[in-house]
PDB file of C-alpha atoms in Angstrom:
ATOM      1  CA  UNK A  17     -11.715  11.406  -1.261  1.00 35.00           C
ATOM      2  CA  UNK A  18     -12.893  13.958  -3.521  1.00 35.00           C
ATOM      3  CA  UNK A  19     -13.950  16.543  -0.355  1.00 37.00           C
ATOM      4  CA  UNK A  20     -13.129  16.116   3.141  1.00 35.00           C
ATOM      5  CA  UNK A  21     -14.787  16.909   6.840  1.00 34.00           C
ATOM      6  CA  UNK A  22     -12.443  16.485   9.261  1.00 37.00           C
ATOM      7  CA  UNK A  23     -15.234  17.171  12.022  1.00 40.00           C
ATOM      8  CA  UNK A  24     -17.175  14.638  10.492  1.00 39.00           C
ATOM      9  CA  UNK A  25     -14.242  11.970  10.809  1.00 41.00           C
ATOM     10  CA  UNK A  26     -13.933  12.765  14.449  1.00 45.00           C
ATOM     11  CA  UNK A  27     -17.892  12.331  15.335  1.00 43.00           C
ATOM     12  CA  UNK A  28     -18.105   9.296  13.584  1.00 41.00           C
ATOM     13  CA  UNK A  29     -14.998   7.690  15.336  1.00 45.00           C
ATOM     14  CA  UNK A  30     -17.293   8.733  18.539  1.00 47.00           C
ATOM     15  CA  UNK A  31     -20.028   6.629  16.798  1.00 44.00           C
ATOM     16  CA  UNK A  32     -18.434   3.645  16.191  1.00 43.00           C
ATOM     17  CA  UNK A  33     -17.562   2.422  19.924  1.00 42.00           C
ATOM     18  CA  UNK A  34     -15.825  -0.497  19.403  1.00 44.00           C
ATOM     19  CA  UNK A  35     -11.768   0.593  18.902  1.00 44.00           C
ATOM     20  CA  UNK A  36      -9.465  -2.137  17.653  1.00 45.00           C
ATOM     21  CA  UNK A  37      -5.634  -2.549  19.702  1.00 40.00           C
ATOM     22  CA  UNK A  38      -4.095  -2.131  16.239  1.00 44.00           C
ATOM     23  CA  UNK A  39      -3.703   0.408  13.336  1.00 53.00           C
ATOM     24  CA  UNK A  40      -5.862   0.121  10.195  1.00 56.00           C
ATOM     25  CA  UNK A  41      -5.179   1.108   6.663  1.00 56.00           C
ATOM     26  CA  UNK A  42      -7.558   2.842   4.864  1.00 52.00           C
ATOM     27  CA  UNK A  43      -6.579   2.917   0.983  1.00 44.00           C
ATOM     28  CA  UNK A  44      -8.684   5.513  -1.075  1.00 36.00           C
ATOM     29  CA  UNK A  45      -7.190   5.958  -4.500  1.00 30.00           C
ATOM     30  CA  UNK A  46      -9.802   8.568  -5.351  1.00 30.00           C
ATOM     31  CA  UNK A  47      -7.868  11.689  -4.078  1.00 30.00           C
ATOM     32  CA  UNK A  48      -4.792  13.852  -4.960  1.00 28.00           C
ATOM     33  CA  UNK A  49      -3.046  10.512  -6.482  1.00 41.00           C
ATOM     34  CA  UNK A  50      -5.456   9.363  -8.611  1.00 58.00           C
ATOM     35  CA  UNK A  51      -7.846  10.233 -11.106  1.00 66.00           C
ATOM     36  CA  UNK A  52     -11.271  10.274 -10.001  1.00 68.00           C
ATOM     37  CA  UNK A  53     -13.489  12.087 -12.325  1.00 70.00           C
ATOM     38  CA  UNK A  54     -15.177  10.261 -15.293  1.00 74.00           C
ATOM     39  CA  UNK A  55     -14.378  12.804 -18.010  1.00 71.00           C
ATOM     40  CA  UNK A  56     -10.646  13.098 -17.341  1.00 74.00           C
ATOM     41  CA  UNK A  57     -10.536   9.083 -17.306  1.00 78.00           C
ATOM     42  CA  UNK A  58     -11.878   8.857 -20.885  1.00 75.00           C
ATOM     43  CA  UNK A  59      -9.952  11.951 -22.093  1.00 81.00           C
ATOM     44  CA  UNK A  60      -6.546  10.043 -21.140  1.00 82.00           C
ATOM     45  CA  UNK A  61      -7.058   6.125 -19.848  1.00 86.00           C
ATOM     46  CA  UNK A  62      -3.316   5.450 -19.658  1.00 88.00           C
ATOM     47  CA  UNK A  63      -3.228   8.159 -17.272  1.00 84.00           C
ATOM     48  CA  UNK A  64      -6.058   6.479 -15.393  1.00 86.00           C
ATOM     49  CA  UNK A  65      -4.231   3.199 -15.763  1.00 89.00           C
ATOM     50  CA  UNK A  66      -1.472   4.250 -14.194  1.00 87.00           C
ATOM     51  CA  UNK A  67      -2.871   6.374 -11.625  1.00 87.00           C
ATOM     52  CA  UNK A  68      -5.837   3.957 -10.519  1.00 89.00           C
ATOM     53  CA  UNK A  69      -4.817   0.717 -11.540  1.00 92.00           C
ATOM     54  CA  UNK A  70      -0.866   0.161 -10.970  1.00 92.00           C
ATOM     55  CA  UNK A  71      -1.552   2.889  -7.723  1.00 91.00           C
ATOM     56  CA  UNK A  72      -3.994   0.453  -6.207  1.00 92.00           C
ATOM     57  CA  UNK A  73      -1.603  -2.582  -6.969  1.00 93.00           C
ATOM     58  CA  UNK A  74       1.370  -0.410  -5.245  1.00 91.00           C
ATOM     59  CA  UNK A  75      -0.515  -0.127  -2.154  1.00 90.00           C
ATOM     60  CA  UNK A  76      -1.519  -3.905  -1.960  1.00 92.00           C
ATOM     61  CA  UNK A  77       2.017  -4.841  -2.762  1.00 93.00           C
ATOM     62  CA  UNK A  78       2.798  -2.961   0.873  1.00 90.00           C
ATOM     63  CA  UNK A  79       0.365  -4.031   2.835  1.00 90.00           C
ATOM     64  CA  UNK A  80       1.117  -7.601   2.008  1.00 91.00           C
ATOM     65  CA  UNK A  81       4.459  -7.114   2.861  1.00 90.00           C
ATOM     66  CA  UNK A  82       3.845  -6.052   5.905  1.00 86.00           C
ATOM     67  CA  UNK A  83      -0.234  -7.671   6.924  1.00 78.00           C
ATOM     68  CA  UNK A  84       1.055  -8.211  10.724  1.00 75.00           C
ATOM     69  CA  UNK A  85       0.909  -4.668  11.323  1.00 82.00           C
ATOM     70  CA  UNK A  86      -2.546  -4.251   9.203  1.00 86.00           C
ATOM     71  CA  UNK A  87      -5.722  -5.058  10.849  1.00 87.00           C
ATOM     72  CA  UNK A  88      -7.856  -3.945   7.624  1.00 91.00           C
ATOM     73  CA  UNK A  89      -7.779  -2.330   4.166  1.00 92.00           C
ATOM     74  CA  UNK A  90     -10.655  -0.318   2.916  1.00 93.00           C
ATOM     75  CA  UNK A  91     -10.405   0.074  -1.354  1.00 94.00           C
ATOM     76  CA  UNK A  92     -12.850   2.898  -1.938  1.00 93.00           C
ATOM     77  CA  UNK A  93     -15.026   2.216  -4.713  1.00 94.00           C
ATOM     78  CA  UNK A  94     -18.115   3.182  -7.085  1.00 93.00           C
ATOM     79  CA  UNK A  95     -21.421   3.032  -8.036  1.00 93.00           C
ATOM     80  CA  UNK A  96     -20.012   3.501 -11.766  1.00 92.00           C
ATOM     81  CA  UNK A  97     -18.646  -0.168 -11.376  1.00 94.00           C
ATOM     82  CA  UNK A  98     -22.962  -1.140 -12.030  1.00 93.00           C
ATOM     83  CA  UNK A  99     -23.134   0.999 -15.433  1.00 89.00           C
ATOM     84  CA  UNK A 100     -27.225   1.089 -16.396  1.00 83.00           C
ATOM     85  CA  UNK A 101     -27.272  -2.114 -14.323  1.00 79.00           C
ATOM     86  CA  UNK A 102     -30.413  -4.024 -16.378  1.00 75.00           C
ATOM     87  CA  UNK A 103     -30.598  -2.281 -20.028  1.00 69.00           C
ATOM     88  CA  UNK A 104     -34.227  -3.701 -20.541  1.00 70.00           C
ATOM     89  CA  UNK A 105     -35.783  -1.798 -17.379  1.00 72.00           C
ATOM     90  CA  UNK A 106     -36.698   1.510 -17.438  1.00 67.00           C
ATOM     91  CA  UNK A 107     -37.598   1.985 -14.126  1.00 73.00           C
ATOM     92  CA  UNK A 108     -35.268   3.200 -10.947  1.00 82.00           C
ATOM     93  CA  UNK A 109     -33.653   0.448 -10.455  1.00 88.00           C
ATOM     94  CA  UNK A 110     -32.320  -0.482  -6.996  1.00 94.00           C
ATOM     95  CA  UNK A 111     -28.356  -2.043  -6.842  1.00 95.00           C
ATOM     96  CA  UNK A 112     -27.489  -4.708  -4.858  1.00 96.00           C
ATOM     97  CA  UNK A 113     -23.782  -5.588  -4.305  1.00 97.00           C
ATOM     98  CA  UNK A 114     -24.202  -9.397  -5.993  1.00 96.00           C
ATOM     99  CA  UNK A 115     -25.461  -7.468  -8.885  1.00 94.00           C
ATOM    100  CA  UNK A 116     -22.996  -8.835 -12.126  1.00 93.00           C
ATOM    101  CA  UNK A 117     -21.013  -5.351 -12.717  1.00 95.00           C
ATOM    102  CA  UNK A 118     -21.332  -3.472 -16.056  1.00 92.00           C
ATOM    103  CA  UNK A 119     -18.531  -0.301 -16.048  1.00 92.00           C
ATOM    104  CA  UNK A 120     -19.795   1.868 -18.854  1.00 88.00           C
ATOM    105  CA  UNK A 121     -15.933   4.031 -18.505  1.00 89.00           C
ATOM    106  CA  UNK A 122     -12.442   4.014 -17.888  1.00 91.00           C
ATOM    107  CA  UNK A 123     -13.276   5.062 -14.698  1.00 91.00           C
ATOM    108  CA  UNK A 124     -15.290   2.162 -13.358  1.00 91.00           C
ATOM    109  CA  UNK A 125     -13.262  -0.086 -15.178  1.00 92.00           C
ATOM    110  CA  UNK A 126     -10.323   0.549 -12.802  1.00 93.00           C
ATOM    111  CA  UNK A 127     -12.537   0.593 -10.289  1.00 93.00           C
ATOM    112  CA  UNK A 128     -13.672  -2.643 -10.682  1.00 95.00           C
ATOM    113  CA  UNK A 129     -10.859  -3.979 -11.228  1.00 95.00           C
ATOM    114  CA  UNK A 130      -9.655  -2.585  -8.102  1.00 94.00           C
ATOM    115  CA  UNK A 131     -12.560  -4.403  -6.277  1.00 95.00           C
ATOM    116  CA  UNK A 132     -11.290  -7.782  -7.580  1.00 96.00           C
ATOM    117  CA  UNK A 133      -7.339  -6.999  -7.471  1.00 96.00           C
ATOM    118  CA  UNK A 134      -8.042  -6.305  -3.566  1.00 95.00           C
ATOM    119  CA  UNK A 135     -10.236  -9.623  -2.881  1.00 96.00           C
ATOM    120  CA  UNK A 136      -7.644 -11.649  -4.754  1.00 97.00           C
ATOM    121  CA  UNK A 137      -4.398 -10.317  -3.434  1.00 95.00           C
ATOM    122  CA  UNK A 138      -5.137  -9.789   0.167  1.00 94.00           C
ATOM    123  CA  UNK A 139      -7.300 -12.799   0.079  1.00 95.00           C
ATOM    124  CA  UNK A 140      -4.130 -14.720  -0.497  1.00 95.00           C
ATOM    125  CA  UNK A 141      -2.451 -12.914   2.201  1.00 94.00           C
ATOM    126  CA  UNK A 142      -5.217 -13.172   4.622  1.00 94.00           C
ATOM    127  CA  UNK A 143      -5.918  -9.757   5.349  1.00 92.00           C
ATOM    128  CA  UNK A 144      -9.056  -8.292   6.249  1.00 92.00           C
ATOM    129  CA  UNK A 145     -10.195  -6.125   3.370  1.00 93.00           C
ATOM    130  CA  UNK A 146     -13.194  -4.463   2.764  1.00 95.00           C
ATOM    131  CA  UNK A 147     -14.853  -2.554  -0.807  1.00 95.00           C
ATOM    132  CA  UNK A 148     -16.950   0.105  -0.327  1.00 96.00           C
ATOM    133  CA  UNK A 149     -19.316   1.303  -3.629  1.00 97.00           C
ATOM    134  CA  UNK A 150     -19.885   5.253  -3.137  1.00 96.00           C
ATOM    135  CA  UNK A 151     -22.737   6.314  -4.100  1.00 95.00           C
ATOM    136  CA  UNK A 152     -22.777  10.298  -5.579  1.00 94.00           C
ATOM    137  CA  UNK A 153     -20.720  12.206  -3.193  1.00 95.00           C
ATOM    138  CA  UNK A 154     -21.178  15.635  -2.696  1.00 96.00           C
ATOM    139  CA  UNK A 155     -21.104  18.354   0.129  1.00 97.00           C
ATOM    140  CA  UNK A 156     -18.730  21.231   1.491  1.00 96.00           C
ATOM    141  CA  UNK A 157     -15.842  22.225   0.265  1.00 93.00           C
ATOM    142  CA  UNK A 158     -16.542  20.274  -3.208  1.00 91.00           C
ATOM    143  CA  UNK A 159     -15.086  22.459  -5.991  1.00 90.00           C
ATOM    144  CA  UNK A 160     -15.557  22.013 -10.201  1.00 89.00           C
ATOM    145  CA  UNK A 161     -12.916  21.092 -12.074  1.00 83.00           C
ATOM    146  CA  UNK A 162     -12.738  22.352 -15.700  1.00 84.00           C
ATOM    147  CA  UNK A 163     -14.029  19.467 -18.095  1.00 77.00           C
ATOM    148  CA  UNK A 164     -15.768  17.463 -15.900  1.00 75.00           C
ATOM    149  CA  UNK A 165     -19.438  16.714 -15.291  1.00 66.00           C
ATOM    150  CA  UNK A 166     -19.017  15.098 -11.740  1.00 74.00           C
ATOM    151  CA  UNK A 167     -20.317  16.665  -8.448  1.00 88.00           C
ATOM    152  CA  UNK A 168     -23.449  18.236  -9.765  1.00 92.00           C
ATOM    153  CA  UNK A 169     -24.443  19.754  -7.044  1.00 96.00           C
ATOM    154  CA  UNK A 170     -20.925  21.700  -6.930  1.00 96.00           C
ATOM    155  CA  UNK A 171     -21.416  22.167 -10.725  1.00 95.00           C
ATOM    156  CA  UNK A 172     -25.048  23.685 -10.347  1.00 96.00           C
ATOM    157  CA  UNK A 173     -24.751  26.034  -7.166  1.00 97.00           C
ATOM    158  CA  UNK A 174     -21.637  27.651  -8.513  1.00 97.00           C
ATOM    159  CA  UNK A 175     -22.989  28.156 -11.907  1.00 97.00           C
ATOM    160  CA  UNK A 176     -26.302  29.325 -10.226  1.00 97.00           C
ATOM    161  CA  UNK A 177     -24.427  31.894  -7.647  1.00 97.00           C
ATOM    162  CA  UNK A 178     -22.818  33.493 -10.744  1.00 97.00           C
ATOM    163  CA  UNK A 179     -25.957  34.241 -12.808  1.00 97.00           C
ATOM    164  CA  UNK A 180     -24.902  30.651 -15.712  1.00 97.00           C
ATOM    165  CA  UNK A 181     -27.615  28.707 -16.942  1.00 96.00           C
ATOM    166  CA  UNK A 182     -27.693  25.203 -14.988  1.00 95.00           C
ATOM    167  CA  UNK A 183     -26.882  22.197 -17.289  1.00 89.00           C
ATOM    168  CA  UNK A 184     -28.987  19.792 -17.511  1.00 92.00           C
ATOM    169  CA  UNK A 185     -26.901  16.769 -19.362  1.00 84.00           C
ATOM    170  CA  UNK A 186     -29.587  14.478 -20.904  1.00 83.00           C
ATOM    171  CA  UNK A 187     -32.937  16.513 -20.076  1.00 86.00           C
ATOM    172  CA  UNK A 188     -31.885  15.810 -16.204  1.00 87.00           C
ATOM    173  CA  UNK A 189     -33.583  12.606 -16.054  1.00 85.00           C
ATOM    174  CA  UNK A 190     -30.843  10.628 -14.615  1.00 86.00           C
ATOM    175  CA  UNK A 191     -30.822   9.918 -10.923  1.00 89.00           C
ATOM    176  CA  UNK A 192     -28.429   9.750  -8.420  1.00 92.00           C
ATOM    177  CA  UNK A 193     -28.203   8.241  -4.890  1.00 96.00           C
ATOM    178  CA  UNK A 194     -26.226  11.432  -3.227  1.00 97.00           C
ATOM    179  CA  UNK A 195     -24.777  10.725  -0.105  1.00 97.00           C
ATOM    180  CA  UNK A 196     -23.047  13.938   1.749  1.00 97.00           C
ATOM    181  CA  UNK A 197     -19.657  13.760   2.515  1.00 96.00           C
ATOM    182  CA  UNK A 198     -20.082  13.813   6.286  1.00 97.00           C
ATOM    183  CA  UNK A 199     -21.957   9.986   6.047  1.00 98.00           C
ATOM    184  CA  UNK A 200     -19.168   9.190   3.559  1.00 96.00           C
ATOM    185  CA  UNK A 201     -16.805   9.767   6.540  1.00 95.00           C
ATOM    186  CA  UNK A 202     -19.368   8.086   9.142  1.00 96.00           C
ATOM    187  CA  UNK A 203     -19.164   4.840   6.631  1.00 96.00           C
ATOM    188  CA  UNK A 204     -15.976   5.097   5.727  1.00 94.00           C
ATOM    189  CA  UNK A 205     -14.433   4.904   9.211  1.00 93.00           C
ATOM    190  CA  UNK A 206     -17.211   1.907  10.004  1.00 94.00           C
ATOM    191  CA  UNK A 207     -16.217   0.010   7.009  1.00 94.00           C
ATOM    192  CA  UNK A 208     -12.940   0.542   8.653  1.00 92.00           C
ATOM    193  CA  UNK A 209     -13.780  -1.062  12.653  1.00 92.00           C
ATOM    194  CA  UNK A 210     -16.958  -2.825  12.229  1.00 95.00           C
ATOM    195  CA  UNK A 211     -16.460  -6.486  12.743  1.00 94.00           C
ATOM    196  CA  UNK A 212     -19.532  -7.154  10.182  1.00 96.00           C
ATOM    197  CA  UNK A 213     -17.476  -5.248   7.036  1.00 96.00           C
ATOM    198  CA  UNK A 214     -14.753  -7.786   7.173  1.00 96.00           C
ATOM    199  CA  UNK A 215     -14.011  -9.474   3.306  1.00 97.00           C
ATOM    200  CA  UNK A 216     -17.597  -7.704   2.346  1.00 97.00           C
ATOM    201  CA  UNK A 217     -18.778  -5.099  -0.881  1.00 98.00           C
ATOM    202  CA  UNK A 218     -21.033  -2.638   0.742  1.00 98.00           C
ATOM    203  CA  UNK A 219     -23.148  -0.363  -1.657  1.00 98.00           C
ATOM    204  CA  UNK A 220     -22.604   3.385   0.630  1.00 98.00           C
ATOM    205  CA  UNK A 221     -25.609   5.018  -0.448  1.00 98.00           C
ATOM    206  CA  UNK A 222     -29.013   6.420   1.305  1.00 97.00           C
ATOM    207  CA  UNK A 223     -31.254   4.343  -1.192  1.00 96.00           C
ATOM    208  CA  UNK A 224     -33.514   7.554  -2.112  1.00 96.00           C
ATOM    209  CA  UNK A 225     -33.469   8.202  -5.724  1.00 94.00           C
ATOM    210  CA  UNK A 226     -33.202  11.978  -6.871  1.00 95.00           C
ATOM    211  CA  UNK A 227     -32.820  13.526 -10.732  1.00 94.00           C
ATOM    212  CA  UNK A 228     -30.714  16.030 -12.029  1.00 93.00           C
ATOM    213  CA  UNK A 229     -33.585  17.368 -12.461  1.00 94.00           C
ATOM    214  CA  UNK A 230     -34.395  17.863  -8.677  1.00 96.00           C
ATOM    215  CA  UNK A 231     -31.233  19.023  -7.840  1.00 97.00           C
ATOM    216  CA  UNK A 232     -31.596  21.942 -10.308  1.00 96.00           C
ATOM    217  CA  UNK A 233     -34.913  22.719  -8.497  1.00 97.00           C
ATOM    218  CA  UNK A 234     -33.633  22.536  -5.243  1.00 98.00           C
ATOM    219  CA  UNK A 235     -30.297  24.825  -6.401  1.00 97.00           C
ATOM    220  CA  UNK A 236     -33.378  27.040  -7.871  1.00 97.00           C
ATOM    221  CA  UNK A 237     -34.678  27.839  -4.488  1.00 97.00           C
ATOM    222  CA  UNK A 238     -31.736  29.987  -3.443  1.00 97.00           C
ATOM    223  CA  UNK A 239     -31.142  31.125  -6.276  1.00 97.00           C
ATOM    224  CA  UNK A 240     -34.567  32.305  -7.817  1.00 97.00           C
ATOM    225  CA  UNK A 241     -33.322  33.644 -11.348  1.00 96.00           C
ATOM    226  CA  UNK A 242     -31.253  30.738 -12.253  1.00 96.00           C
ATOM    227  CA  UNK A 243     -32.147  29.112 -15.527  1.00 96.00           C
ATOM    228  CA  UNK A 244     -31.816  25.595 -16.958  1.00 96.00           C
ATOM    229  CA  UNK A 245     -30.316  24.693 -20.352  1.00 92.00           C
ATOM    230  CA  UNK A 246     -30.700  21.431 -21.853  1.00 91.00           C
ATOM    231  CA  UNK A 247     -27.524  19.535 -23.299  1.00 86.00           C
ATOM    232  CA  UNK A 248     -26.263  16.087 -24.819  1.00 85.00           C
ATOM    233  CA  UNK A 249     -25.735  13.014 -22.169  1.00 76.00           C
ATOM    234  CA  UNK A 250     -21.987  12.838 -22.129  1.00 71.00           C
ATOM    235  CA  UNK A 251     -20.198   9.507 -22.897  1.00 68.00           C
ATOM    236  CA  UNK A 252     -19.961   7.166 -20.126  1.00 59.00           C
ATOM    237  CA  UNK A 253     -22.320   9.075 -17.925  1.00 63.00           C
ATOM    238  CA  UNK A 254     -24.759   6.279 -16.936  1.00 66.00           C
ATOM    239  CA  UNK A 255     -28.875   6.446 -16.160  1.00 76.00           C
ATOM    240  CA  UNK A 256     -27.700   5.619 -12.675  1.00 79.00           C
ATOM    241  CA  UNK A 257     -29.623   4.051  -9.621  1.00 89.00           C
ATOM    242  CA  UNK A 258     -30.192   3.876  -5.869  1.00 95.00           C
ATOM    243  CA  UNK A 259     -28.244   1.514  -3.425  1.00 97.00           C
ATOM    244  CA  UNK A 260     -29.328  -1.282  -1.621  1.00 97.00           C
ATOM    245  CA  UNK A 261     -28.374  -0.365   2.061  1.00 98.00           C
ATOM    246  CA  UNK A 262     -29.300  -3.499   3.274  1.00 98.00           C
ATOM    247  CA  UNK A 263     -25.721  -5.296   3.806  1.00 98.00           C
ATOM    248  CA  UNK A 264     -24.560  -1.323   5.088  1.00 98.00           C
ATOM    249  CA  UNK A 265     -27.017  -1.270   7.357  1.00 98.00           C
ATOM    250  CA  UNK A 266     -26.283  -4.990   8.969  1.00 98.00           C
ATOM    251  CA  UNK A 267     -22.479  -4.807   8.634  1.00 98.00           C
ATOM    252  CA  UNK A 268     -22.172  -1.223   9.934  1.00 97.00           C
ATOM    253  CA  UNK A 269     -24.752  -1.108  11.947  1.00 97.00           C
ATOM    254  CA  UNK A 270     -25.601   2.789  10.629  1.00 97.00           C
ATOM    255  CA  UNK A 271     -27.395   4.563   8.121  1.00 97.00           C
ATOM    256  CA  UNK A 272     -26.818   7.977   6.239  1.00 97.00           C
ATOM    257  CA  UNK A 273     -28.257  11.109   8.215  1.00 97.00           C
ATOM    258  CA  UNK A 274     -28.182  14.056   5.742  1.00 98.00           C
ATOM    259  CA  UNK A 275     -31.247  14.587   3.082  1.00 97.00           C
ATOM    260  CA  UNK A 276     -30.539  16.314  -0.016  1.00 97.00           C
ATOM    261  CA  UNK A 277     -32.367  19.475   0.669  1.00 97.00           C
ATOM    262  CA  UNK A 278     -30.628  19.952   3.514  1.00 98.00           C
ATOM    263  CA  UNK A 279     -27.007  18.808   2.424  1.00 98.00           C
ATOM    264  CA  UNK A 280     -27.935  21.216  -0.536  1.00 98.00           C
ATOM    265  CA  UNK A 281     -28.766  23.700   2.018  1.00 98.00           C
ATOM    266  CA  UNK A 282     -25.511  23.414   3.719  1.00 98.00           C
ATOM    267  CA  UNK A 283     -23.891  23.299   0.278  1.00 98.00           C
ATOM    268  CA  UNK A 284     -24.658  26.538  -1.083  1.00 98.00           C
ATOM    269  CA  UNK A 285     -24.439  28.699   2.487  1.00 98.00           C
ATOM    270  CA  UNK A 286     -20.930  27.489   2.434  1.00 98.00           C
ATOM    271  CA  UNK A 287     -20.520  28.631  -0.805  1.00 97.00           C
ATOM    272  CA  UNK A 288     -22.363  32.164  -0.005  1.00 97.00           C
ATOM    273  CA  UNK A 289     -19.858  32.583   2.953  1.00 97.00           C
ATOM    274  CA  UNK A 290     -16.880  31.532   0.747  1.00 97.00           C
ATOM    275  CA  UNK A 291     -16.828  32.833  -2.634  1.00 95.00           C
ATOM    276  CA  UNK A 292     -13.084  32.405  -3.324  1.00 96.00           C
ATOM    277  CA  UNK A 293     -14.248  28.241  -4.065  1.00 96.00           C
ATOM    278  CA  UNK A 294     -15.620  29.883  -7.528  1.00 97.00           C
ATOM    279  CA  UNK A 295     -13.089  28.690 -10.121  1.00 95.00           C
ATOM    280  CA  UNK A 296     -11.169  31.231 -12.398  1.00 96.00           C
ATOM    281  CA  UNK A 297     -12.655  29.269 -15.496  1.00 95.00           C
ATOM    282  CA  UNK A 298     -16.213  29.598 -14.370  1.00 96.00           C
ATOM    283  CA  UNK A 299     -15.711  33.654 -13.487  1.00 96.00           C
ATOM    284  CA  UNK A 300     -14.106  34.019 -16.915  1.00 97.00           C
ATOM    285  CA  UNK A 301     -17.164  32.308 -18.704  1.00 95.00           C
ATOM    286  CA  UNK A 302     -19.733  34.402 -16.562  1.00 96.00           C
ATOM    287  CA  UNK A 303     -17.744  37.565 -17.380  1.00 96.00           C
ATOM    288  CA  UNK A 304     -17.875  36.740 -20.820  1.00 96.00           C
ATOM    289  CA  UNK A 305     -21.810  35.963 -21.067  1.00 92.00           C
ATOM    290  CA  UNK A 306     -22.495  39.196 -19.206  1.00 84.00           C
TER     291      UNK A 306
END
């Protein structure tokens, strides 16, 4: 998982009453092992290859071998894995998980293929697996990573708090489905016990459509003087969509809490109260433009 909330984990384990007798895997090949940012997937695919794709198949290979002692396995997912989703509508589209796929990247290439390499191989084992499609993550303690153009609400807030223009890739008319990272948890841990998630694709999203473009606003309101800058769409970085939350809703039996203003909000007091998150490379290129 890109950020974690620990706190978050533990309430939503409160949430979910219903405690299975025996241990569950979770699988997430979107954290320290694997590479989980767009840019750095198309910079160096074999590297995402063998991070995302022959990771994935190392962890299926061991919980086949040993499925007696597994009660579920959770492959964490994308939203990339729908691309544009229809190229002739021009609307906000709304993603439902039957939708055919259409990975624009590396990136949601592996990820899809993660999706099927899951269903097939634990299929055949019988094991209860479950694919969840993250929506746009974001939240506390998020940090930038040189290169990238994920997480833009990390991206914007700390280029806001140290007086940088905001980028807004594309004119900022892309839109997003952000989901904080504390319902990410809450999901995460249902997709894990709820008896409806069992062999099922949920979409993990709040189905509430937001630009770039509003997020630069809503960065704008605590921090008054910062100023937008308009740049090219980088390659692979789709239109994007909402997600259905239909099948979340009935399987988990839970929807997403946290708005956007408010996970923004929380977002940039933690940054206020924490300025050592600000990355070297992003001090260096403020010092610079001063």
């Amino acid at each position: 998982m890109s950020v974690t909330a620990s706190s978050a984990a533990s309430s939503a384990r409160a949430a979910f009453a219903a405690r299975p007798p025996a241990p569950y895997a979770l699988a997430h090949v979107t954290s320290s092992s694997a590479v989980a940012d767009v840019a750095a997937c198309t910079r160096n695919p074999m590297a995402a290859i063998e991070t995302n794709v022959t990771g994935t198949q190392v962890l299926l290979d061991a919980v086949r071998r040993c499925n007696a002692r597994v009660r579920r396995f959770v492959f964490v997912s994308s939203a990339a894995v729908y691309g544009n989703g229809d190229p002739g509508r021009h609307d906000v589209q709304r993603w439902n998980e039957d939708l055919p796929l259409a990975p624009l990247s590396v990136y949601a290439n592996t990820k899809a293929w993660g999706e099927a390499q899951t269903a097939l191989v634990l299929g055949q084992a019988n094991v209860s697996h479950t694919s969840v499609r993250y929506f746009s993550v974001y939240g506390e303690p998020q940090t930038v990573k040189e290169g990238s153009h994920s997480w833009v609400v990390a991206w914007m807030a700390m280029r806001a708090k140290l007086g940088l223009p905001l980028h807004l890739n594309g004119g900022g008319r892309q839109v997003r489905d952000f989901v904080h990272v504390e319902d990410i948890a809450a999901a995460t841990i249902g997709a894990m016990l709820a008896r409806g998630a069992d062999r099922q694709t949920l979409n993990i999203g709040t189905g509430q459509a937001t630009s770039i473009a509003d997020v630069a606003h809503l960065i704008r309101n605590h921090y008054p003087d910062a100023e937008f800058q308009d740049r090219p769409l980088p390659a692979g970085d789709p239109l994007g969509g909402t997600a259905c939350t239909a099948r979340m809703t009935a399987a988990l039996d839970w929807e997403p809490r946290i708005t956007v203003t408010e996970g923004v909000a929380r977002y940039v007091a933690w940054l206020d109260n924490t300025p050592a998150a600000l990355p070297d490379f992003l001090r260096r290129e403020a010092a610079e433009a001063a």
